[in-house]
Short mmCIF file of C-alpha atoms in Angstrom, two decimals:
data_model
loop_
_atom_site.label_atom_id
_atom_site.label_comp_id
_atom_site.label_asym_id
_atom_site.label_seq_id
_atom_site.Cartn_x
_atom_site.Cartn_y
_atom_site.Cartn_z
CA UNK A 1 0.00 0.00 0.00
CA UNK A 2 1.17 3.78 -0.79
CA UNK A 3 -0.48 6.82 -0.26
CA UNK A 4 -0.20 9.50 -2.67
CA UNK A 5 -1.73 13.20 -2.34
CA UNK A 6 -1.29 15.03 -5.37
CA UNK A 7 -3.59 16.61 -8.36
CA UNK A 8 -5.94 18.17 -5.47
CA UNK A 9 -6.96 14.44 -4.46
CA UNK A 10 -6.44 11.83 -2.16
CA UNK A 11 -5.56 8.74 -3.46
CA UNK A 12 -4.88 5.19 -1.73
CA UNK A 13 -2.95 2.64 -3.69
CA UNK A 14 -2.51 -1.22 -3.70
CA UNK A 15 -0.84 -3.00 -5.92
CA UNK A 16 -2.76 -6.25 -6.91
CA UNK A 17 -0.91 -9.23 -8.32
CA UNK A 18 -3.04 -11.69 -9.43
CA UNK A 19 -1.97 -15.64 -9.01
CA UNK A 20 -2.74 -16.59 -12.31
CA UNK A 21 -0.50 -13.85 -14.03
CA UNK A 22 -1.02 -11.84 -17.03
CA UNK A 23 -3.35 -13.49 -19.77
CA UNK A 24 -3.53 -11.07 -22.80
CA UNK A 25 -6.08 -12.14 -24.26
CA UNK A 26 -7.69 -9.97 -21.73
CA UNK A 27 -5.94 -6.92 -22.78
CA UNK A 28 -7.33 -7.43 -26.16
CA UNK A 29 -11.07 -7.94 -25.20
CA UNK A 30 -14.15 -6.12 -26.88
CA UNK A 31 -15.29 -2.51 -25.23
CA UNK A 32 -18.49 -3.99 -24.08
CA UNK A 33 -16.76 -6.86 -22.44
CA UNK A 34 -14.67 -3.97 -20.60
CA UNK A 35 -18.15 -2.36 -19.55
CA UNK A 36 -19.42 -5.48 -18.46
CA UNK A 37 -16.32 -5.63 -15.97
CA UNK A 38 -16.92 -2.31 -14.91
CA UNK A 39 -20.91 -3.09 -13.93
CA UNK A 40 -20.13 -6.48 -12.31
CA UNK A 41 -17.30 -4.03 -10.08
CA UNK A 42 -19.74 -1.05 -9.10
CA UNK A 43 -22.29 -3.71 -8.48
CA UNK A 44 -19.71 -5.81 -6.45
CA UNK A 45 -18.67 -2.64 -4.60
CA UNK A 46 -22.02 -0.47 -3.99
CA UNK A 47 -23.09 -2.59 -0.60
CA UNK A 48 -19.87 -1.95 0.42
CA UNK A 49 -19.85 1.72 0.18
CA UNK A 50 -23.13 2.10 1.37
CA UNK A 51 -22.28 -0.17 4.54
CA UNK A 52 -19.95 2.72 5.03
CA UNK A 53 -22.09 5.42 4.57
CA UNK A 54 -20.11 6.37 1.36
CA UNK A 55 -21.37 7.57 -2.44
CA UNK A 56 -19.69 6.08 -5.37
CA UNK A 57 -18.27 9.01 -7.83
CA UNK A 58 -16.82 6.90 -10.62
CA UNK A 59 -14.99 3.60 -11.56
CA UNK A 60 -12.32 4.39 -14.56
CA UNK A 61 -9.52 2.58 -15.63
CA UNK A 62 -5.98 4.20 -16.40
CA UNK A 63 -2.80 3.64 -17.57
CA UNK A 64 0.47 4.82 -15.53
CA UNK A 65 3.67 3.28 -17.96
CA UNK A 66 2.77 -0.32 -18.16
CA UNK A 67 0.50 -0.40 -15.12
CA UNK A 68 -3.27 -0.40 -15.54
CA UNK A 69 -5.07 1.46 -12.60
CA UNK A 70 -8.54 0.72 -11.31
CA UNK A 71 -9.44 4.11 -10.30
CA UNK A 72 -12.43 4.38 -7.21
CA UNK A 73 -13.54 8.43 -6.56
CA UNK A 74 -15.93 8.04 -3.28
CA UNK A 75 -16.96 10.58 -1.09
CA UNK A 76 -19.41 10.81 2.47
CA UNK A 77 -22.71 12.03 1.86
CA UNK A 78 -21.36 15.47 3.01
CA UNK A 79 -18.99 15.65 -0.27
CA UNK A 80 -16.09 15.32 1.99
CA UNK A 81 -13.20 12.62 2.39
CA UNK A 82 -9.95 12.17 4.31
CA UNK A 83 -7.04 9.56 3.86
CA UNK A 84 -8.07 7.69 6.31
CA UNK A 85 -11.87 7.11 4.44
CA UNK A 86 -9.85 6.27 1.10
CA UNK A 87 -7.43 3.79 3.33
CA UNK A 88 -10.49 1.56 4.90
CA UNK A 89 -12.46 1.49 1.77
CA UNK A 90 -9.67 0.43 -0.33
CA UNK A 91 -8.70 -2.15 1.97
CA UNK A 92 -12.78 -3.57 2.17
CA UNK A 93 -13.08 -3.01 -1.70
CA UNK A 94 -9.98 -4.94 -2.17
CA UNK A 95 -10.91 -8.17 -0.34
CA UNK A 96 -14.25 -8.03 -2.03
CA UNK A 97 -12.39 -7.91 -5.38
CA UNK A 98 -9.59 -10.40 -4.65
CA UNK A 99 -12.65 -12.82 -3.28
CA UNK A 100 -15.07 -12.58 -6.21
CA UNK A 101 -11.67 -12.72 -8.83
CA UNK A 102 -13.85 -10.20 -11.34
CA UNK A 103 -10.02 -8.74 -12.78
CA UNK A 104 -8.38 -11.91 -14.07
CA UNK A 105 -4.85 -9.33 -14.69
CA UNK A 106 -2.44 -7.61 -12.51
CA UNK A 107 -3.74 -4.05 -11.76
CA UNK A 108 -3.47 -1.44 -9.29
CA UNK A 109 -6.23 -0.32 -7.32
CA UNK A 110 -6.42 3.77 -6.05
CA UNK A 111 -9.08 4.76 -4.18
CA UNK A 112 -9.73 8.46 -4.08
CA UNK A 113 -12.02 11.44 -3.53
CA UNK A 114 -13.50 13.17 -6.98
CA UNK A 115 -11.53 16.13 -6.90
CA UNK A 116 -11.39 19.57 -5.55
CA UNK A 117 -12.34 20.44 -9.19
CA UNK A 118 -14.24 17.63 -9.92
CA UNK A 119 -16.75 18.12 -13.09
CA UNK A 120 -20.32 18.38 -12.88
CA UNK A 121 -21.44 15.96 -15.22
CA UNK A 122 -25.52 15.77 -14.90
CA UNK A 123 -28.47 18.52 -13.62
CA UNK A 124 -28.44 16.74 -10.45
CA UNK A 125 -25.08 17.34 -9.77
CA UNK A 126 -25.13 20.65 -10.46
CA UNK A 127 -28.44 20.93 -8.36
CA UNK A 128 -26.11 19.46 -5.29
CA UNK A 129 -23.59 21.71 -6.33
CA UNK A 130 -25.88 24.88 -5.43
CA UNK A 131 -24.00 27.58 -3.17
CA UNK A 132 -21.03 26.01 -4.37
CA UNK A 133 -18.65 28.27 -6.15
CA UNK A 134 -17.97 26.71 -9.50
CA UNK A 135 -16.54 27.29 -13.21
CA UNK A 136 -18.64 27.45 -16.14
CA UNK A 137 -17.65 27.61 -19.34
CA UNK A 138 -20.21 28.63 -21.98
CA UNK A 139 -20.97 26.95 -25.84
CA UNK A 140 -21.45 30.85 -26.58
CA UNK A 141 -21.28 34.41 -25.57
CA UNK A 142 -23.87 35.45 -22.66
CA UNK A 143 -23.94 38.82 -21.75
CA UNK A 144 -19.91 39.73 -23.05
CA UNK A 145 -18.98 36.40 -21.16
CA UNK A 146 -17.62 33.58 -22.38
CA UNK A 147 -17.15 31.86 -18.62
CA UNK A 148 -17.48 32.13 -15.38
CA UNK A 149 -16.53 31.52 -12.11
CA UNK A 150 -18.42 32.00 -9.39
CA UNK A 151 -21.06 30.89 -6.66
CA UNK A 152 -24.11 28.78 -7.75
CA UNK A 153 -27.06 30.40 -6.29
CA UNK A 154 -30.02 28.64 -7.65
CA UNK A 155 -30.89 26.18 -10.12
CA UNK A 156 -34.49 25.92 -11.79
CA UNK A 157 -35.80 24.79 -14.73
CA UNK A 158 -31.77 23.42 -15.40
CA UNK A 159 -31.43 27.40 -15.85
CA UNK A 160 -28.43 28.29 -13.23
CA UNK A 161 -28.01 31.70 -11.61
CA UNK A 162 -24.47 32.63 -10.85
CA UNK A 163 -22.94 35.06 -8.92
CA UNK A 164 -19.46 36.89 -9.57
CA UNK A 165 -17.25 39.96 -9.01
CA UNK A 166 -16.85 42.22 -11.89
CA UNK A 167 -13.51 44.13 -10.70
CA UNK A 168 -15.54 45.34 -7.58
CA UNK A 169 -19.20 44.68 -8.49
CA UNK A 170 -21.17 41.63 -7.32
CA UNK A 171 -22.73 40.32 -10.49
CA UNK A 172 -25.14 37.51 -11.49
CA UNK A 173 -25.52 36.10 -14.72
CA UNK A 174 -28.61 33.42 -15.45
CA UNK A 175 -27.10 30.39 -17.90
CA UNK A 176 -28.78 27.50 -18.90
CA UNK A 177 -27.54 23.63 -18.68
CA UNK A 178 -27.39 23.09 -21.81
CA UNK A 179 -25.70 26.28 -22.88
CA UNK A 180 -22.12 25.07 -21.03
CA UNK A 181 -19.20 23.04 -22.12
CA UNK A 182 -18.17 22.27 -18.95
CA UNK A 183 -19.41 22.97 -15.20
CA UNK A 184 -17.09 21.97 -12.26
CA UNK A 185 -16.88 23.01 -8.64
CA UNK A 186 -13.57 25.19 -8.43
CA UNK A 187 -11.30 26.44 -5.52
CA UNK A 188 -11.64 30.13 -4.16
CA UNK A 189 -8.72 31.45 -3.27
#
């Protein structure tokens, strides 16, 4: 096990070695077999997390050199973790992984929080998100602005009202879901 805090997350490593080696024919398999692994794992894990009072963010896989990475972002109810969260989760999520044998290849698992800057992906995300400050970028111009970043005041109708300093000026500008590129919570400094 390692612990790594770095790219404004917590992360918890273990590297898994599987007894029965590397079989490529794994590497090679079809996308849908690869999102077939991925639902048996969130469906595998899910009791877990709830058992633990904790919300599943996402389940990716990446690639670090040679090593493939099983990548867990959890957080409490609250939207907040700690190391010490990621540390006993990872350790519960890996015996239930090493028991049911659903990742027949070496891998590393690292699980994490979301992200200080995690993305909003859906309406009820961004719903949760409200009185959150946040980054929006827009798909076009609204009111001389092309982005924003500011606190999410209200949400209705997937319509978002923003609030944000113009030099010295508290503004608010009304934007609409669908109107953004990309919504994520961001970090006031």
């Amino acid at each position: 096990w390692k612990i790594l805090v770095n790219k404004a997350y917590l992360c918890y490593y273990k590297h898994v070695k599987k007894k029965s080696g590397w079989k490529p024919t794994l590497h090679f398999a079809r996308k849908g077999d690869k999102m077939n692994q991925d639902a048996r794992i969130k469906e595998s894990i899910l009791p877990l997390l709830e058992s633990q009072s904790v919300r599943l963010y996402d389940i990716t896989w990446t690639r670090e050199g040679k090593h493939k990475i099983l990548q867990i972002a959890i957080e409490r109810e609250d939207g907040t973790v700690d190391i010490d969260l990621c540390a006993d989760v990872a350790e519960v999520i890996s015996e239930k992984l090493d028991e049911l044998n659903l990742i027949e290849f070496e891998y590393m698992l690292e699980v994490c929080s979301p992200g200080a800057e995690r993305r909003l992906r859906n309406v009820q995300e961004v719903i949760d998100a409200q009185g959150k400050y946040i980054y929006a970028k827009f798909t076009k111009t609204i009111g001389k602005l092309n982005e924003v970043t500011g606190t999410l005041l209200s949400v209705e109708n997937e319509c978002m009202c923003i609030e944000y300093m113009d030099k010295t000026f508290r503004r608010q500008v009304s934007v609409n879901i669908d109107d953004c590129s990309l919504i994520r919570l961001a970090v006031k400094f």
